[in-house]
Coordinates of C-alpha atoms and ligand atoms in Angstrom, one line a residue:
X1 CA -121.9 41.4 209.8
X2 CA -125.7 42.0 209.6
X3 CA -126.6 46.1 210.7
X4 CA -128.2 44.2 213.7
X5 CA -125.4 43.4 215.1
X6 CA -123.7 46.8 214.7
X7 CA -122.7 48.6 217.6
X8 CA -124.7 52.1 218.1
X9 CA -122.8 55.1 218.0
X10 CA -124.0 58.0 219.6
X11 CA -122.1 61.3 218.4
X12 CA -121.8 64.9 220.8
X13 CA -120.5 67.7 218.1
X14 CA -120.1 67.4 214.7
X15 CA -117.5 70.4 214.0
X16 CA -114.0 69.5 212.4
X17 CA -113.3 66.4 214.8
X18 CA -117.0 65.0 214.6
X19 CA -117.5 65.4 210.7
X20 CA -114.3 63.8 210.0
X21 CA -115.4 60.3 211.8
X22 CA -118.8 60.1 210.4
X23 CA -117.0 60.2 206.7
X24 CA -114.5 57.3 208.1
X25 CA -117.0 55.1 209.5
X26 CA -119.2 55.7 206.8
X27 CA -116.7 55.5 203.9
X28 CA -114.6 53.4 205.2
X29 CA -117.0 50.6 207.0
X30 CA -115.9 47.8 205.2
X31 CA -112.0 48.4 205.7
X32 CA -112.8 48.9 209.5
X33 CA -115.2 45.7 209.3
X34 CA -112.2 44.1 207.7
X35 CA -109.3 44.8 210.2
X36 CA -111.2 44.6 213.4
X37 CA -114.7 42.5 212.9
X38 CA -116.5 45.0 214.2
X39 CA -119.3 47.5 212.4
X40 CA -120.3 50.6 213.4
X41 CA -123.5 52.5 212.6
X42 CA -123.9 56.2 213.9
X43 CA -127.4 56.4 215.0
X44 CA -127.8 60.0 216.7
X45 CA -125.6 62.9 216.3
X46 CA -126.1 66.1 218.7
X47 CA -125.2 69.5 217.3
X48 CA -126.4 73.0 217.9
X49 CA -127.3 74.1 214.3
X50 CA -129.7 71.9 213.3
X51 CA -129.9 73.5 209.2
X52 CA -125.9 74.4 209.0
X53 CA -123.7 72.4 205.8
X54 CA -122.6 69.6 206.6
X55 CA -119.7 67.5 205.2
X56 CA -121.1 63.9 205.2
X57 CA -124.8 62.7 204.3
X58 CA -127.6 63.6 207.0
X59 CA -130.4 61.2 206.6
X60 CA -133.9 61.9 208.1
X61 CA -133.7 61.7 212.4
X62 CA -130.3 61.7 212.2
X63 CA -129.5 64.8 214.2
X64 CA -130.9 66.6 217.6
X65 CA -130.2 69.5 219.0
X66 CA -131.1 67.9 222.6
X67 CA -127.6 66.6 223.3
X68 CA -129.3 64.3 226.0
X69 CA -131.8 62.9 223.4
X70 CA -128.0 61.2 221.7
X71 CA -127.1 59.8 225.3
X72 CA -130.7 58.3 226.3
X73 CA -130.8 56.9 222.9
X74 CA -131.5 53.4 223.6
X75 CA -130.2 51.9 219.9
X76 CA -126.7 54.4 221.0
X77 CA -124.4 51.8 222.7
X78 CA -121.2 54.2 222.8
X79 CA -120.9 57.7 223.1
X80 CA -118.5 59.9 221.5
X81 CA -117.8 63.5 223.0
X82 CA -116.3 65.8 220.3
X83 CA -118.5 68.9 221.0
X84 CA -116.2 70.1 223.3
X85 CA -116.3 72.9 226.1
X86 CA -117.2 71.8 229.7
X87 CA -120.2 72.2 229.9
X88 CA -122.7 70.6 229.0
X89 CA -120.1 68.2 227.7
X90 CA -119.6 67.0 231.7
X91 CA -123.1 66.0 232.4
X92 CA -123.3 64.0 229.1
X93 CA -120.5 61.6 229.7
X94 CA -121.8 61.1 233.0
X95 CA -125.0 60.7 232.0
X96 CA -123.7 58.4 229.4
X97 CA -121.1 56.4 231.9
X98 CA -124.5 56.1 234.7
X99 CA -126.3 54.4 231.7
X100 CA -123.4 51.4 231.4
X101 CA -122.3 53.4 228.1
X102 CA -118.7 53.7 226.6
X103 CA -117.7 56.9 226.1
X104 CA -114.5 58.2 223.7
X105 CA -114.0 62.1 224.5
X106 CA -111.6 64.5 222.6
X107 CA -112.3 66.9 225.1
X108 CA -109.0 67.8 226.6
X109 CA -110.6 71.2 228.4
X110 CA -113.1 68.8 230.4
X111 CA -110.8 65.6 231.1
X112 CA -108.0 69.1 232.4
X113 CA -111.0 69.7 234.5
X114 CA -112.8 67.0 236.3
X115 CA -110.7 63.7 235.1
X116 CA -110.8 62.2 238.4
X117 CA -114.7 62.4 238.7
X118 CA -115.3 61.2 234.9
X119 CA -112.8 58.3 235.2
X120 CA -114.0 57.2 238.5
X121 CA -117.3 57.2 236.9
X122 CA -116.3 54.7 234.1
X123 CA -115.6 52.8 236.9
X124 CA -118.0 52.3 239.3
X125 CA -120.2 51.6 235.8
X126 CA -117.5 49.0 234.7
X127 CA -116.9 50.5 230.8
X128 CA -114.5 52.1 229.2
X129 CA -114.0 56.0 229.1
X130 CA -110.9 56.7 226.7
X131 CA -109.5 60.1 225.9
X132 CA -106.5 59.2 223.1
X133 CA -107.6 62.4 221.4
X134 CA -107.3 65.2 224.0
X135 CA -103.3 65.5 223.7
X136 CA -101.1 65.7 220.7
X137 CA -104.2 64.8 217.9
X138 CA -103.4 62.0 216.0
X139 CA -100.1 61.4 218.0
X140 CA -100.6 58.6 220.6
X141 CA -99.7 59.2 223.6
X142 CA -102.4 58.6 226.1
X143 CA -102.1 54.4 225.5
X144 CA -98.1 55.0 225.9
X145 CA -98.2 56.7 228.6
X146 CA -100.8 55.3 230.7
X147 CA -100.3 51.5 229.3
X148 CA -96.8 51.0 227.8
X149 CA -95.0 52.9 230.5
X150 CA -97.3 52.4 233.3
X151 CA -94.1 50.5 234.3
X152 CA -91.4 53.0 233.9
X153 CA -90.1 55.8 236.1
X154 CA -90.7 58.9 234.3
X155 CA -88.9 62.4 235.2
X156 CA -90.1 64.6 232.5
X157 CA -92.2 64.9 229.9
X158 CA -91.9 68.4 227.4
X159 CA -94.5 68.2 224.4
X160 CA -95.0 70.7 221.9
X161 CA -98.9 70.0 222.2
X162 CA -100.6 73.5 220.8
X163 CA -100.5 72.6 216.6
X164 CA -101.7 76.9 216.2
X165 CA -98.7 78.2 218.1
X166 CA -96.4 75.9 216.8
X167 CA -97.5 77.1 213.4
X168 CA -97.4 80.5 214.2
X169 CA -94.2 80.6 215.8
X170 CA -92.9 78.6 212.8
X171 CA -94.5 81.1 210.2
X172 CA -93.3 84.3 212.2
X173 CA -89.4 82.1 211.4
X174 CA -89.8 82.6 208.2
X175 CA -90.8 86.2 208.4
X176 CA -95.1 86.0 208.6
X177 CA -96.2 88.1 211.1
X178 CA -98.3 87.4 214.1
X179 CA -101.8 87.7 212.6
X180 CA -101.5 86.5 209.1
X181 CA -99.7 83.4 211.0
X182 CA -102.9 82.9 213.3
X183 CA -105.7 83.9 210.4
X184 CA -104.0 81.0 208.2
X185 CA -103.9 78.5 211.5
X186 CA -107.5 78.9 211.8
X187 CA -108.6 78.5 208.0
X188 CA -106.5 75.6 208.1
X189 CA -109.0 74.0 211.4
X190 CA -106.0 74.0 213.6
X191 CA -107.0 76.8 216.2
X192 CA -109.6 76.4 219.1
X193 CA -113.2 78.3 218.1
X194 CA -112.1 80.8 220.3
X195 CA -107.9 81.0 219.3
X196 CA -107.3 82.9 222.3
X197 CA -107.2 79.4 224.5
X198 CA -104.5 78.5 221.7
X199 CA -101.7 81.3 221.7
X200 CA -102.9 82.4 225.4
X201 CA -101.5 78.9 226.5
X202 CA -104.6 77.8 228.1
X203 CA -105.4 74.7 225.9
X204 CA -101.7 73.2 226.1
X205 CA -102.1 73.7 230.1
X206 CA -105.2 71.7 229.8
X207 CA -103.0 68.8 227.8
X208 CA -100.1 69.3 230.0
X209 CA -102.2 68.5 233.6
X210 CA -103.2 65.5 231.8
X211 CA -99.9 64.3 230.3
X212 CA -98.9 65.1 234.0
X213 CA -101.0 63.3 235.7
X214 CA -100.8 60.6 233.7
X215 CA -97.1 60.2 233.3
X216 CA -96.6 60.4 237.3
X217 CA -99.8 59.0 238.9
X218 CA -100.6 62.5 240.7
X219 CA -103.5 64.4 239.7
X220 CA -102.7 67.8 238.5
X221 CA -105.1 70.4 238.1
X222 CA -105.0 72.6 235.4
X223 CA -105.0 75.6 238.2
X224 CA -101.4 74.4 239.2
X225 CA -100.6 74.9 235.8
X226 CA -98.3 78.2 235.5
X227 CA -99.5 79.4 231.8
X228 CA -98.0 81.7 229.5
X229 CA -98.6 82.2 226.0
X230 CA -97.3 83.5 222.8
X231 CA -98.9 86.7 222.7
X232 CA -96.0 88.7 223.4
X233 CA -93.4 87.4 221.5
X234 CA -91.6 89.2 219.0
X235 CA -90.0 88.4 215.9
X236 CA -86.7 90.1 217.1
X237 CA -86.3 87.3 220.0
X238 CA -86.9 84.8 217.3
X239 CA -84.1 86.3 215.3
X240 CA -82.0 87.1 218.5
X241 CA -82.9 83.0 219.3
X242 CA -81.2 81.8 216.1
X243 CA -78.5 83.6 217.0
X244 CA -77.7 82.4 219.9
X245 CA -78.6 78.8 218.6
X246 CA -82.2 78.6 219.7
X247 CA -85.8 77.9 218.3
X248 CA -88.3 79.6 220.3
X249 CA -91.3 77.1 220.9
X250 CA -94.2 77.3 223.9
X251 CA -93.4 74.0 225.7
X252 CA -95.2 72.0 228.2
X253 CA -92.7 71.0 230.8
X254 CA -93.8 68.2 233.3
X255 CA -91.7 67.4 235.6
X256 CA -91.2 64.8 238.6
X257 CA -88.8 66.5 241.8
X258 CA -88.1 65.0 244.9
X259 CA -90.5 67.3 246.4
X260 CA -93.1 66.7 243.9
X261 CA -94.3 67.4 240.3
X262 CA -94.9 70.5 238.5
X263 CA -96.6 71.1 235.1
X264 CA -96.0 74.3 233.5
X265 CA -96.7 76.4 229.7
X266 CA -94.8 79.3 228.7
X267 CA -92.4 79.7 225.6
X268 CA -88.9 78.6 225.9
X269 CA -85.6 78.6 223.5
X270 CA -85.1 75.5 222.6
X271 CA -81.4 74.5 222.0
X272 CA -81.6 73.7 218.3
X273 CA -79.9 70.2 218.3
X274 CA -82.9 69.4 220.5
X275 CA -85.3 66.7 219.1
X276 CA -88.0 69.6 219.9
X277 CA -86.5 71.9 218.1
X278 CA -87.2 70.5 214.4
X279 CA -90.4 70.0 215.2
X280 CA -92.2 72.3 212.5
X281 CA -96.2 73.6 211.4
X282 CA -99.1 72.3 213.2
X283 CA -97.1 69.3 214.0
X284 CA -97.1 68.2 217.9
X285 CA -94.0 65.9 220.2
X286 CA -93.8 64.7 223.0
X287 CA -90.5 64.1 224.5
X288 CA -90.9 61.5 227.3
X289 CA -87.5 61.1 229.9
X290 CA -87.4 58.1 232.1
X291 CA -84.8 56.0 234.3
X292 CA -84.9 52.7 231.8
X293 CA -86.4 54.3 228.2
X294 CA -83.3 57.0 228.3
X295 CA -85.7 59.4 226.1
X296 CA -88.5 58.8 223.6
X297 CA -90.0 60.8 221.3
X298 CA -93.5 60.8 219.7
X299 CA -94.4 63.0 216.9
X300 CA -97.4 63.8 214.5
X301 CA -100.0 66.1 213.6
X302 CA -101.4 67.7 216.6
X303 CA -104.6 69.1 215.2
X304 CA -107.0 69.2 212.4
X305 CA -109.9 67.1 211.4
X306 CA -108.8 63.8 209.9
X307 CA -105.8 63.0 212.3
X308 CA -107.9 63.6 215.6
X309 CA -110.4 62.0 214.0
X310 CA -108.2 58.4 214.0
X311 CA -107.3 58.9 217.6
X312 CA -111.2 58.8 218.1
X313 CA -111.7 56.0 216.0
X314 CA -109.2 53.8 217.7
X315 CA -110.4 54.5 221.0
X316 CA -114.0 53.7 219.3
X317 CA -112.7 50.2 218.4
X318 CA -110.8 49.6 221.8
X319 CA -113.9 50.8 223.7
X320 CA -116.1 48.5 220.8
X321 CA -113.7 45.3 221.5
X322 CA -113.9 45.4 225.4
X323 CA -117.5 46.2 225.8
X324 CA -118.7 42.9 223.4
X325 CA -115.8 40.9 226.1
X326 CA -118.3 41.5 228.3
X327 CA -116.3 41.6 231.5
X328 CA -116.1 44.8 233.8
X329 CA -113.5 46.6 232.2
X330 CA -110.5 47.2 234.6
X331 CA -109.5 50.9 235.0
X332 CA -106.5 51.6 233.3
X333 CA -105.5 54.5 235.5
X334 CA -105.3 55.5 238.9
X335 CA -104.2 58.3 240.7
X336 CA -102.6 58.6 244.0
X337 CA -102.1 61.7 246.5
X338 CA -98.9 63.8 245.9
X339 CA -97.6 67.2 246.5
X340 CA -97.4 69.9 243.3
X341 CA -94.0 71.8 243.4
X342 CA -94.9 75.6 243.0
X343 CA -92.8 76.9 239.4
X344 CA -91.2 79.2 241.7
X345 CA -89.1 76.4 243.4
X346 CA -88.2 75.2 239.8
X347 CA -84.9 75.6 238.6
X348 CA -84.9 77.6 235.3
X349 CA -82.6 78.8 233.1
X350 CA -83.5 82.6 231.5
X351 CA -82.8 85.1 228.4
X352 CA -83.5 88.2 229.6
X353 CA -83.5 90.9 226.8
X354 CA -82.8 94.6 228.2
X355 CA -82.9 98.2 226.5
X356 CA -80.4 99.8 228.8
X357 CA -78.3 103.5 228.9
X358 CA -75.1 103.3 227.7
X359 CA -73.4 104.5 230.6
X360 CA -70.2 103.2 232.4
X361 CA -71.0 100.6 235.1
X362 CA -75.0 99.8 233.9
X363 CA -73.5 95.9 233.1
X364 CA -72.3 96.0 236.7
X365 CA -75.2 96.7 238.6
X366 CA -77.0 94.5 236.4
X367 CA -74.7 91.6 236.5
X368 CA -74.6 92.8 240.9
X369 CA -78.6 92.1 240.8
X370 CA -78.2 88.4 239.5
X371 CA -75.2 88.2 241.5
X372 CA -77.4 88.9 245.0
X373 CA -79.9 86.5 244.1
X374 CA -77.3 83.8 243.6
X375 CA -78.1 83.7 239.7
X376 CA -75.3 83.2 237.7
X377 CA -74.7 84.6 234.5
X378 CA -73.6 82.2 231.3
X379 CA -73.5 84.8 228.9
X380 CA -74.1 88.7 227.5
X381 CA -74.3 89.8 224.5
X382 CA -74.8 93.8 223.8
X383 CA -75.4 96.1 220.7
X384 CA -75.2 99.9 221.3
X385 CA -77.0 102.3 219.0
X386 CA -76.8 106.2 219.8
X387 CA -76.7 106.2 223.6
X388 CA -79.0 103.1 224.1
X389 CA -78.1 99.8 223.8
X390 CA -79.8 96.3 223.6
X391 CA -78.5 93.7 226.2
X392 CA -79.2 90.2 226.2
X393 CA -78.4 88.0 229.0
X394 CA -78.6 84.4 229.3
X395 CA -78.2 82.9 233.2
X396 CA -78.1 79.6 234.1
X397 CA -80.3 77.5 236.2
X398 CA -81.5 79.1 239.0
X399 CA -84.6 78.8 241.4
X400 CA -87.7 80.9 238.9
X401 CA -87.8 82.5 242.1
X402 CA -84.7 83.7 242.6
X403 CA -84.8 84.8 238.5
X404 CA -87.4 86.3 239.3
X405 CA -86.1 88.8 242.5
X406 CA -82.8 89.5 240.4
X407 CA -85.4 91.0 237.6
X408 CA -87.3 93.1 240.1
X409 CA -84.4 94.5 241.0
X410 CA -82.7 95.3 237.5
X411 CA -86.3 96.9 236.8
X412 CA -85.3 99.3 239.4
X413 CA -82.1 100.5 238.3
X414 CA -82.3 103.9 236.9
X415 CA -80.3 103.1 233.8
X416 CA -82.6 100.4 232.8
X417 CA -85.1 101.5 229.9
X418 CA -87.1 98.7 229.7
X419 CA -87.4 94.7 230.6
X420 CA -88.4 94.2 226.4
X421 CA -88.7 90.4 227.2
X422 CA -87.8 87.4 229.3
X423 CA -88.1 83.8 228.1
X424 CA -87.1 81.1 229.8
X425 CA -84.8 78.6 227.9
X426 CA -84.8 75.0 227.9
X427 CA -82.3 73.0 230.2
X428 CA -81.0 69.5 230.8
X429 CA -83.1 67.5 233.2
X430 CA -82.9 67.5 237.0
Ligands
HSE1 N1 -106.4 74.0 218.8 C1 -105.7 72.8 219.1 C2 -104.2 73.0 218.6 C3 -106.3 71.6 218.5 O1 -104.0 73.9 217.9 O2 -103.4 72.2 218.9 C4 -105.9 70.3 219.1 O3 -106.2 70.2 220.4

């Protein structure tokens, strides 16, 4: 295929994600040409440093630092978003959808944000706007959801979708601490530019409104998301966790109730004989539950470079092969009205860790407190040193609510030292 007949790609961001496709479809043009007919020539790249090192060859007009200068482009046929951030990474896809432009975004912060708008936008302009790479990396799981099971009942979806906490927590296992964990993540190209959206929870909340919205047709906002992060975990839960047969993981739960879905982030012990639970390093899963698929699993590096970078580049050649069909390309989502269940409503199931006085009758009241709140207890485990002692409790499921009451009310008893931590822990569906 002559350079003529290339198709035009206009690049936003050329960080990790960015750099790593301009070496693929440079370096690997002919395999591409070979598998798919199609060849790609990057014709503009937007970045903010014009003069930083780069990892692939810049040749002469190559680069901008007028991001809008890569959309107007009129040799760019398909835009590819990597720069991330909302803004101004909004108004360029839009911009880029208005001009009858493809566009392939990794940008999970942004489609988290104002999906609805950018997809509606693809299609009132009749071209494709495709987002494989926001969740889970190189893992698909957008095209599953959204295609393969757009058929299927779905009732939950729990992905381990944060590749820096999942290293982290899997580093603090084997005895790293915190920091060193979260330095290495980022030398590695794992964590966010700012980590704090990775262990704080925020950018697996943005993946988890999408893989629930996607996965049950209702548009969740990442607001609705409850979030917590990894920040105050502690190597003695993770020890106290394998213990009690656990791996402590931060999970995105979606979930479809009668009354509704919920998406939630927040660590959770993970039963170890769960699929989830072996799921190691920056590696991402998603663990999909439906009425006719039983349970399916999808697993793979979540992050880095080179595997986001695929999930870009075969959204590139999907966008490539419908836009030379030449039809209007049919949307391949929709979203309908539906009502969010509050987490509070949620059953959940928690490990409370106490530091208590070891004095008669202190398990009583505490065991009374659950009791009034209707929370039943499955287990206690206790360790006395000197005249404190540590007490673990595990209830079962129970409305977060009503976990919630019975803990304000242990907080009050006098004997109680200190609420040291509570994580919730992973239960059966429904
Ligand atoms: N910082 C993200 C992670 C990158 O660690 O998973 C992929 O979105």
């Amino acid at each position: 295929m002559s350079m003529e007949n290339s198709i035009g790609i206009g690049l936003l961001g050329a960080g990790t994600v960015g750099g790593a496709l301009v070496r693929r479809l440079v370096g690997e043009s002919d395999a591409i040409a070979l598998k798919t007919g199609l060849t790609f020539d990057v014709r503009k790249i937007g970045v903010s440093r014009l003069h930083a090192e780069r990892d692939f060859a810049v040749t002469e007009g190559l680069l901008t630092d007028d991001p809008f200068e890569v959309v107007n482009d009129p040799t760019v046929d398909l835009v590819v978003e990597v720069m991330g951030g909302k803004d101004p990474a909004g108004d360029l896809i839009l911009a880029a959808l208005e001009a009858g432009k493809p566009v392939v975004s990794a940008n999970k912060e942004l489609i988290a944000a104002r999906g609805p708008e950018l997809i509606a936008a693809a299609e009132r302009a009749g071209v494709p706007f495709l987002f494989e790479a926001a969740v889970g990396g190189g893992i698909p799981i957008i095209r599953p959801l959204s295609e393969t099971l757009a058929g299927e009942t779905l009732d939950r979806v729990i992905g381990i979708v944060n590749g820096t906490t999942n290293y982290i927590l899997t580093e603090m296992e084997a005895g790293a601490t915190y920091l060193t964990a979260l330095e290495q993540a980022t030398d590695l190209g794992y964590a966010e530019p700012d980590p704090t959206a990775d262990v704080s929870g925020a950018d697996a909340a943005a993946k988890a409104a999408i893989l629930a919205s996607l996965a049950f047709g209702t548009w969740v906002d990442p607001s609705n998301v409850y979030t917590e992060g990894i920040e105050e975990l502690t190597a003695v839960d993770m020890s106290f966790a394998a213990e009690l047969g656990y791996v402590v993981k931060l999970v995105a739960v979606c979930e479809r109730k009668d009354a509704g879905v919920n998406a939630r982030v927040h660590p959770a012990m993970v039963p170890k004989d769960h699929p989830l639970a072996s799921i190691r390093g920056a590696t991402n899963a998603v663990f999909i539950e439906g009425a006719a698929i039983d349970s399916l699993l999808f697993s793979g590096p979540g992050a880095g470079g080179d595997p986001t970078a695929t999930a870009v580049l075969g959204d590139v050649i999907d966008a490539a092969r419908e836009t030379l069909a030449g039809a209007q390309v049919a949307p391949r989502i929709r979203f309908s009205p539906g009502e969010i269940v509050p987490f509070t409503d949620i059953p959940t199931r928690w490990y409370v860790r106490l530091q208590v006085d070891d004095q008669p009758g202190v398990l009583a009241k505490i065991a009374a407190s659950f009791g009034d709140e209707e929370v039943s207890i499955r287990s206690v485990w206790q360790e006395g040193v000197d005249q404190e002692a540590a007490l673990i409790v595990v209830t079962h499921q129970a409305p977060e609510s009503a976990q919630r009451a019975a803990l304000a009310s242990i907080t009050a008893i006098p004997e109680v030292i200190e609420v040291a931590s509570v994580i919730r822990v992973l239960g059966a569906s429904k």
